[in-house]
Coordinates of C-alpha atoms and ligand atoms in Angstrom, one line a residue:
M1 CA 42.5 25.2 10.2
K2 CA 40.5 23.1 12.3
K3 CA 42.1 20.2 14.5
S4 CA 41.9 16.8 13.2
S5 CA 38.3 15.3 15.3
P6 CA 39.3 12.2 17.8
V7 CA 37.6 10.2 15.4
S8 CA 37.1 9.2 12.0
R9 CA 39.9 11.0 10.5
S10 CA 43.2 8.8 11.4
G11 CA 46.9 8.9 10.8
R12 CA 46.9 9.9 7.6
F13 CA 46.0 13.9 7.1
A14 CA 48.0 16.5 7.9
S15 CA 45.5 18.7 9.3
G16 CA 41.7 18.9 9.0
P17 CA 39.3 20.4 7.0
G18 CA 39.1 24.0 6.1
A19 CA 35.6 26.1 7.4
D20 CA 34.3 25.6 4.3
V21 CA 34.9 22.9 3.3
A22 CA 34.3 21.2 7.3
Q23 CA 30.0 24.1 7.0
F24 CA 29.1 23.1 3.4
T25 CA 29.9 18.7 4.7
E26 CA 28.4 18.7 8.4
S27 CA 25.0 17.4 9.1
I28 CA 25.1 17.5 12.9
S29 CA 22.8 20.1 12.2
F30 CA 20.1 18.7 10.9
D31 CA 20.7 14.5 12.4
W32 CA 21.4 16.2 16.1
R33 CA 17.4 14.4 16.6
L34 CA 18.6 11.6 15.1
W35 CA 20.2 10.8 18.7
R36 CA 18.0 8.6 20.7
H37 CA 18.6 5.9 17.6
D38 CA 22.3 6.2 17.0
I39 CA 23.1 5.3 21.2
V40 CA 20.2 2.3 21.1
G41 CA 21.5 1.1 18.2
S42 CA 25.5 1.1 19.2
M43 CA 24.2 -0.3 22.9
S44 CA 23.1 -3.0 20.5
H45 CA 26.1 -3.4 19.0
A46 CA 28.4 -3.2 21.6
A47 CA 25.8 -5.5 23.4
M48 CA 27.3 -7.7 20.0
L49 CA 31.2 -7.1 20.4
Q50 CA 30.8 -8.2 24.2
K51 CA 29.1 -11.3 23.0
I52 CA 31.8 -12.2 20.3
G53 CA 34.3 -11.7 22.3
V54 CA 35.9 -8.3 21.6
L55 CA 34.7 -6.7 24.5
T56 CA 35.2 -7.5 27.9
G57 CA 31.4 -7.2 30.5
A58 CA 33.7 -4.7 32.2
E59 CA 34.2 -2.3 28.5
L60 CA 30.7 -2.4 27.8
K61 CA 29.6 -1.4 31.0
A62 CA 31.9 1.1 30.8
I63 CA 30.1 1.6 27.4
S64 CA 26.7 1.2 27.7
Q65 CA 27.0 3.2 31.0
G66 CA 28.8 6.5 28.7
L67 CA 26.0 6.4 26.5
E68 CA 23.5 6.7 28.7
E69 CA 25.1 9.2 30.6
I70 CA 24.9 10.7 26.9
G71 CA 22.2 10.6 26.1
Q72 CA 20.7 12.3 29.7
E73 CA 22.4 14.9 29.2
I74 CA 21.2 15.9 25.1
A75 CA 18.0 14.7 26.4
D76 CA 18.4 17.6 28.7
G77 CA 19.5 19.7 26.3
K78 CA 22.7 20.1 27.7
F79 CA 24.9 18.3 25.3
R80 CA 26.7 20.8 23.8
W81 CA 27.4 19.1 20.3
K82 CA 30.2 20.0 18.1
A83 CA 30.4 21.1 14.3
E84 CA 33.7 20.1 14.0
L85 CA 32.5 15.9 14.3
E86 CA 30.2 17.0 11.3
D87 CA 27.7 14.4 12.2
V88 CA 25.4 12.5 15.3
H89 CA 27.4 9.7 14.7
M90 CA 30.8 10.9 15.2
N91 CA 29.8 13.6 18.3
I92 CA 28.5 10.7 19.9
E93 CA 31.0 8.3 19.6
A94 CA 33.4 11.4 20.2
E95 CA 32.6 12.1 23.5
L96 CA 32.3 9.1 24.9
T97 CA 35.8 7.9 23.5
R98 CA 36.7 10.5 25.3
R99 CA 35.0 9.4 29.3
V100 CA 35.2 6.2 28.4
P101 CA 38.4 4.4 26.9
A102 CA 36.8 1.2 25.9
G103 CA 34.6 2.8 23.9
A104 CA 37.2 3.2 20.6
K105 CA 36.6 -0.1 20.7
L106 CA 33.3 0.3 19.8
H107 CA 33.0 1.4 16.6
T108 CA 34.9 -2.2 15.4
G109 CA 33.0 -3.9 12.5
R110 CA 30.6 -1.1 11.3
S111 CA 30.9 1.5 9.9
R112 CA 29.1 5.0 9.0
N113 CA 27.6 3.5 6.2
D114 CA 25.9 0.9 8.2
Q115 CA 25.8 3.4 11.7
V116 CA 23.6 5.7 9.9
A117 CA 21.2 3.5 7.7
L118 CA 19.9 1.3 10.9
D119 CA 19.3 5.3 12.1
V120 CA 17.3 5.9 9.9
R121 CA 16.1 2.7 10.1
L122 CA 14.6 2.2 13.3
W123 CA 14.1 7.3 13.7
L124 CA 11.7 6.1 10.6
R125 CA 9.8 3.3 12.3
D126 CA 8.7 4.7 15.1
E127 CA 7.5 7.9 13.1
I128 CA 5.4 5.7 11.3
V129 CA 3.8 4.2 13.4
E130 CA 3.2 8.2 14.8
L131 CA 1.9 9.6 11.6
A132 CA -0.8 6.2 11.3
G133 CA -1.9 6.9 14.8
E134 CA -2.6 10.7 14.0
L135 CA -3.7 9.3 11.0
R136 CA -6.1 7.4 13.2
L137 CA -7.8 11.2 15.0
L138 CA -8.4 11.9 12.1
Q139 CA -10.9 9.3 11.0
R140 CA -11.8 9.1 13.9
A141 CA -12.5 13.1 14.3
L142 CA -14.3 12.3 10.6
V143 CA -17.0 10.2 11.8
D144 CA -17.7 12.3 15.2
L145 CA -19.0 14.8 12.7
G146 CA -20.3 12.4 10.8
A147 CA -22.3 11.3 13.6
Q148 CA -22.7 13.9 15.7
N149 CA -24.6 15.5 12.6
A150 CA -26.1 12.5 11.6
E151 CA -29.6 14.1 9.5
V152 CA -27.9 16.0 7.6
V153 CA -27.4 16.0 4.2
I154 CA -25.4 18.4 1.8
P155 CA -25.9 18.5 -2.1
G156 CA -23.1 16.0 -3.7
Y157 CA -21.6 17.4 -5.7
T158 CA -19.1 16.9 -9.7
H159 CA -17.3 19.6 -11.5
M160 CA -17.9 21.5 -8.6
Q161 CA -21.7 21.6 -10.2
R162 CA -24.6 20.3 -8.0
A163 CA -25.6 16.5 -8.4
Q164 CA -26.6 13.7 -6.6
P165 CA -28.0 14.9 -2.5
V166 CA -25.9 12.3 -0.1
Y167 CA -25.3 12.5 3.5
L168 CA -22.6 14.1 5.0
A169 CA -21.5 11.9 7.3
H170 CA -21.5 9.8 3.7
H171 CA -18.7 12.8 2.2
L172 CA -17.1 12.8 5.2
L173 CA -17.0 9.1 5.6
A174 CA -15.0 9.1 2.0
Y175 CA -12.0 10.7 3.1
V176 CA -12.1 8.1 6.5
E177 CA -11.7 6.0 3.2
M178 CA -9.0 7.2 2.0
L179 CA -7.1 7.8 5.4
E180 CA -7.7 4.2 5.4
R181 CA -5.9 2.9 2.6
D182 CA -3.0 5.2 3.2
E183 CA -2.7 3.4 6.9
Q184 CA -1.9 0.4 5.1
R185 CA -0.4 1.9 3.1
L186 CA 2.8 2.8 6.2
A187 CA 1.8 -0.2 7.3
N188 CA 3.5 -1.3 3.8
C189 CA 5.9 0.4 4.6
F190 CA 7.4 -0.7 7.5
E191 CA 7.9 -3.8 6.6
R192 CA 10.5 -2.2 4.2
V193 CA 12.2 0.2 6.4
N194 CA 12.1 -3.0 9.0
V195 CA 14.9 -4.1 8.3
C196 CA 19.0 -4.4 10.0
P197 CA 21.5 -3.4 7.7
L198 CA 23.6 -2.9 10.2
G199 CA 26.6 -5.5 9.2
S200 CA 27.2 -4.1 6.0
G201 CA 30.1 -2.5 7.1
A202 CA 31.2 0.7 4.1
I203 CA 30.2 -1.6 2.3
A204 CA 31.5 -5.7 2.4
G205 CA 30.4 -5.9 6.1
S206 CA 33.8 -7.1 8.1
T207 CA 36.4 -9.6 9.0
L208 CA 35.3 -10.8 12.7
P209 CA 32.9 -12.9 13.4
L210 CA 29.9 -10.5 13.6
D211 CA 26.4 -11.6 15.3
R212 CA 24.0 -9.5 12.7
E213 CA 21.2 -11.8 14.0
F214 CA 21.6 -10.9 17.9
V215 CA 21.7 -7.5 16.7
A216 CA 19.0 -7.1 14.7
K217 CA 16.7 -9.2 16.9
Q218 CA 18.1 -6.5 20.4
L219 CA 16.5 -3.7 18.5
G220 CA 12.9 -5.4 17.6
F221 CA 14.3 -6.0 12.9
V222 CA 11.6 -9.3 13.9
D223 CA 8.5 -10.9 12.1
A224 CA 5.7 -12.1 14.0
K225 CA 7.4 -14.9 15.1
G226 CA 9.9 -13.0 16.1
K227 CA 13.1 -14.6 13.9
A228 CA 15.5 -12.6 12.6
I229 CA 15.2 -9.7 9.6
V230 CA 18.6 -8.0 8.0
T231 CA 19.5 -7.5 5.2
Q232 CA 20.8 -10.2 3.1
N233 CA 23.3 -7.4 0.1
S234 CA 25.9 -5.4 2.5
M235 CA 26.3 -3.4 -0.8
D236 CA 22.5 -2.6 -1.2
A237 CA 22.3 -2.4 2.7
V238 CA 24.8 0.6 2.8
S239 CA 22.8 2.5 -0.2
D240 CA 19.1 1.6 -0.5
R241 CA 17.3 4.6 0.4
D242 CA 13.9 2.9 -1.2
F243 CA 12.9 2.7 1.6
A244 CA 12.5 6.2 2.8
V245 CA 11.4 7.0 -1.3
E246 CA 8.4 4.9 -0.1
F247 CA 7.5 6.3 2.8
C248 CA 8.0 10.4 1.9
A249 CA 5.0 8.7 -1.5
V250 CA 3.5 7.7 1.1
G251 CA 2.9 10.9 3.2
A252 CA 2.5 12.9 -0.7
L253 CA -1.2 11.4 -0.6
I254 CA -2.0 11.7 2.8
A255 CA -0.9 15.2 1.1
V256 CA -3.3 14.6 -1.3
H257 CA -5.8 13.2 0.4
L258 CA -5.5 15.7 3.5
S259 CA -5.0 18.7 0.6
R260 CA -8.5 18.1 -0.5
L261 CA -10.2 17.8 2.7
A262 CA -9.1 21.2 3.2
E263 CA -9.9 22.0 -0.2
D264 CA -13.8 21.2 0.5
V265 CA -13.5 23.0 4.5
I266 CA -12.6 26.2 2.7
L267 CA -15.0 26.3 0.3
W268 CA -17.9 25.1 2.8
V269 CA -16.1 27.6 5.5
S270 CA -16.9 30.3 3.2
S271 CA -20.7 32.5 2.5
E272 CA -22.0 31.0 -0.5
F273 CA -21.3 28.2 0.7
N274 CA -22.6 28.3 5.2
F275 CA -22.2 24.5 5.5
I276 CA -19.9 25.4 8.8
K277 CA -18.5 27.5 11.0
I278 CA -14.8 26.8 13.1
A279 CA -14.3 27.5 16.3
D280 CA -12.3 31.2 16.4
A281 CA -8.8 29.4 18.0
Y282 CA -8.5 27.4 14.4
T283 CA -9.7 30.2 12.0
T284 CA -7.2 33.1 11.9
G285 CA -8.1 36.9 11.4
S286 CA -7.5 39.6 8.4
S287 CA -5.7 42.6 9.6
L288 CA -7.3 44.7 7.6
M289 CA -10.6 43.4 7.4
P290 CA -12.1 43.3 10.2
Q291 CA -14.8 41.5 9.2
K292 CA -13.0 38.2 8.2
K293 CA -12.0 34.5 9.9
N294 CA -10.0 33.0 7.8
P295 CA -9.7 29.1 7.6
D296 CA -5.9 29.5 7.7
I297 CA -5.0 26.0 8.7
A298 CA -6.6 24.3 5.7
E299 CA -5.5 26.6 3.4
L300 CA -1.9 25.8 4.9
T301 CA -2.4 22.0 4.8
R302 CA -3.2 22.7 0.6
G303 CA 0.1 24.7 1.2
K304 CA 2.4 22.1 2.4
T305 CA 1.3 19.9 0.2
G306 CA 3.4 21.5 -2.2
R307 CA 6.9 21.3 -0.5
V308 CA 5.9 16.9 0.5
F309 CA 6.4 16.7 -3.2
G310 CA 9.2 18.6 -3.7
N311 CA 10.8 16.2 -0.8
L312 CA 9.1 13.1 -2.8
M313 CA 11.0 14.3 -6.3
A314 CA 14.6 15.0 -4.6
L315 CA 14.8 11.4 -2.8
L316 CA 13.8 10.7 -6.4
T317 CA 16.3 12.6 -8.3
L318 CA 19.4 11.8 -5.0
L319 CA 19.0 8.4 -6.2
K320 CA 18.8 8.5 -9.8
G321 CA 21.6 7.7 -11.6
L322 CA 24.1 7.1 -7.5
P323 CA 27.2 4.6 -8.7
M324 CA 27.4 1.7 -6.5
T325 CA 27.7 2.6 -3.0
Y326 CA 26.8 4.6 -0.5
N327 CA 28.5 7.9 -1.7
R328 CA 28.2 10.7 0.8
D329 CA 25.1 12.5 -1.9
L330 CA 23.3 10.2 0.2
Q331 CA 23.4 12.7 4.0
E332 CA 20.4 14.7 1.1
D333 CA 18.2 12.0 2.3
K334 CA 17.7 12.8 5.8
E335 CA 16.2 16.9 6.0
R336 CA 13.9 15.6 3.3
L337 CA 12.5 12.8 4.5
F338 CA 12.4 15.1 7.9
D339 CA 10.1 17.9 6.9
T340 CA 8.0 15.0 5.0
A341 CA 7.0 13.9 8.4
D342 CA 6.8 16.7 10.1
T343 CA 5.3 18.3 7.6
V344 CA 2.8 14.9 7.5
R345 CA 2.5 14.7 11.2
A346 CA 1.4 18.3 11.7
S347 CA -0.9 19.2 9.0
V348 CA -3.4 15.8 10.0
R349 CA -2.4 16.6 13.8
L350 CA -3.8 20.8 13.5
M351 CA -6.9 19.1 10.8
A352 CA -7.8 16.3 13.5
A353 CA -7.6 19.1 16.1
M354 CA -9.3 21.9 13.6
L355 CA -12.9 19.9 13.1
Q356 CA -13.1 18.5 16.9
N357 CA -13.9 22.3 17.3
T358 CA -15.6 22.7 14.1
T359 CA -19.9 22.7 13.7
I360 CA -22.1 22.0 11.5
N361 CA -25.0 24.7 10.1
A362 CA -27.9 22.5 9.8
K363 CA -30.9 25.1 8.6
A364 CA -27.8 25.4 5.2
C365 CA -27.1 22.5 4.5
T366 CA -30.9 20.9 3.6
T367 CA -30.9 23.7 2.0
A368 CA -28.3 24.4 -0.3
A369 CA -29.8 19.6 -0.2
S370 CA -33.5 20.6 -0.6
D371 CA -33.0 21.8 -4.7
P372 CA -35.1 19.0 -5.7
A373 CA -32.7 19.7 -8.9
L374 CA -30.8 17.4 -7.7
L375 CA -33.5 14.2 -8.1
A376 CA -33.8 14.8 -11.7
T377 CA -31.7 11.6 -12.5
D378 CA -34.4 9.7 -9.3
L379 CA -37.6 10.8 -12.0
A380 CA -34.7 8.8 -15.2
D381 CA -34.6 6.4 -13.1
Y382 CA -39.2 6.8 -11.8
L383 CA -39.3 6.5 -16.2
V384 CA -36.7 3.5 -16.5
R385 CA -39.6 1.5 -13.3
K386 CA -41.9 1.8 -15.6
G387 CA -40.0 1.0 -18.6
M388 CA -38.7 2.6 -20.5
A389 CA -34.6 2.4 -21.3
F390 CA -32.8 5.1 -19.4
R391 CA -31.4 6.8 -22.5
Q392 CA -34.3 7.9 -23.9
A393 CA -36.2 8.7 -19.7
H394 CA -32.7 10.4 -19.6
H395 CA -33.6 12.7 -22.4
V396 CA -37.2 13.2 -21.7
V397 CA -36.5 14.6 -18.1
G398 CA -33.8 16.8 -19.5
A399 CA -36.3 17.7 -21.4
V400 CA -38.7 18.2 -19.0
V401 CA -35.2 20.5 -16.9
A402 CA -36.2 23.1 -19.8
L403 CA -39.3 23.0 -19.9
A404 CA -38.4 24.5 -15.8
E405 CA -36.6 26.8 -16.3
R406 CA -38.4 28.2 -18.9
V407 CA -41.7 27.8 -17.3
G408 CA -39.9 28.9 -14.2
K409 CA -40.5 26.6 -12.5
A410 CA -38.7 24.4 -9.8
L411 CA -38.9 20.5 -11.0
N412 CA -40.8 19.7 -8.1
Q413 CA -43.0 22.4 -8.3
L414 CA -44.2 21.0 -12.2
T415 CA -47.8 20.4 -12.6
L416 CA -48.5 16.9 -13.5
G417 CA -50.0 18.1 -17.2
E418 CA -47.3 20.2 -17.8
L419 CA -44.6 16.6 -17.4
Q420 CA -47.1 14.8 -19.2
A421 CA -47.0 17.9 -22.5
V422 CA -43.2 16.2 -21.9
D423 CA -44.1 12.7 -21.3
K424 CA -46.8 10.7 -21.4
T425 CA -45.8 8.1 -19.4
F426 CA -45.6 10.1 -15.8
G427 CA -48.3 9.2 -14.1
A428 CA -49.2 10.5 -10.8
D429 CA -47.2 9.6 -8.2
A430 CA -44.0 11.0 -10.2
L431 CA -43.8 13.8 -7.8
G432 CA -43.4 11.8 -4.9
V433 CA -40.0 11.7 -7.0
F434 CA -38.9 14.5 -4.8
D435 CA -39.5 12.9 -1.7
L436 CA -36.2 13.9 -0.4
K437 CA -36.0 11.4 2.5
R438 CA -37.6 8.7 0.7
A439 CA -34.8 9.1 -2.0
L440 CA -32.4 8.9 0.3
A441 CA -34.6 6.2 2.3
Q442 CA -33.5 3.9 -1.7
R443 CA -30.0 4.2 -2.2
N444 CA -28.9 1.5 0.3
M445 CA -26.3 -1.1 -1.5
T446 CA -23.8 -1.3 -0.3
G447 CA -21.0 2.1 -0.4
A448 CA -24.2 4.6 -1.4
P449 CA -25.6 6.8 0.3
G450 CA -28.3 5.6 1.8
T451 CA -30.3 6.5 5.2
K452 CA -29.9 2.6 5.9
E453 CA -26.3 2.0 4.8
V454 CA -24.8 5.6 6.0
R455 CA -26.0 4.9 9.2
R456 CA -24.2 0.6 9.0
Q457 CA -21.4 2.7 7.9
L458 CA -21.1 5.1 10.3
A459 CA -21.7 2.0 13.1
R460 CA -18.8 -0.1 11.0
W461 CA -16.2 3.1 11.8
Q462 CA -17.3 3.7 15.2
A463 CA -15.8 0.2 16.0
S464 CA -13.5 -0.2 14.1
L465 CA -11.3 3.7 15.4
K466 CA -12.6 2.5 19.1
Ligands
LIG501 N1 26.0 12.4 7.8 C1 26.2 11.2 7.0 C2 24.9 10.6 6.4 O1 24.7 11.5 6.7 C3 26.6 9.9 8.1 C4 27.5 8.3 6.9 C5 29.2 9.4 6.2 N2 30.2 8.0 6.1 C6 31.4 8.3 5.4 N3 31.6 7.6 5.2 N4 31.4 9.9 5.6 O2 25.4 9.7 5.5

């Protein structure tokens, strides 16, 4: 049997939990990483307790110094975490109280229920800011790669079949757009994370005149005007984890986008495509086949999407059917949340690094993009310009494609006579359609992969990602 812990287990318990119970219920093995935020939260709470007369100035000073020392020891790796003290909150408070008698007053008007809600919100706020920064770096890497290869054209694909020509930059900028929306979603999620729950107590607030707004302001839970943002219902505040679900959902969508990008990279680096080359340091070899260079960063990024989805599902399931208010089940939120934050951030960072070390094989891209079949739609548009209905033009060009297949020629090798045998509307200028440069120059409406428009979009992103 363990000795009872010095902080939370009061006279009511004859003995501490058994070793198996302690091991089953502890969270210090993973929530230790909230220490920085736990200390900051406690300092603000203590400052508030002094303001309302619960602590003297000397007591506040002793508590603050004690917490600072403990923080330094944790940062230096010298602090001894004790599993029998269950979690990060009790470990820090117990050690503080051992050193500073006034530490016993720190938990006044506070419960671990509002404390853990606070710590996770503080931690997640920082994570969101960091992740948003990493996303911007990935956007930059994509824009840079596009800008450095602004002339390179590749086939665009639908159904994995060659469809129409696009600039490589246009393809890469599609991901920049996705990541931009991810950043917006993160910023939006931040607003709901950025609400201070402290003062909610275990479930029903406190009989003491806590100054919630003071604490919120100290911890930066403020709106654009500097006004404190605090939760408005104590029961909601201690049991709400939607903000964590939201973050995991945003993370899942980021993982989807990364996974799609990873899949493109994996295809492009294959001998069949050969569009790109990844620097050695960002590939791995095979233990058996000496010729192999594998795109493992992209594959793992794609693979890790599974656990990021799993984390979201785990959190949703955790919350479903939980009676009000705090239940110990909620302790299970942290590992899922941490894992999503760590996994997504690492994936974003490594994908950016890999792209910064990727070169484009312009020759292979040009060869693939020179397939005249990519401009079959342009030939239909040519007939439309001559006054033909598009449905009919589509049919006519279909017959032209069939003819080319039959006679074993590429589309642009057909003679005017052969074209006119399919339809008289074709004129001497029809074959000009297969000039790739001209074809791309013509696609200049907003969002199209035309020469001018892609340059404009590149410039726009370069300016906004400065
Ligand atoms: N370790 C707990 C968690 O992560 C902290 C809150 C515990 N509260 C309690 N009343 N047992 O949720």
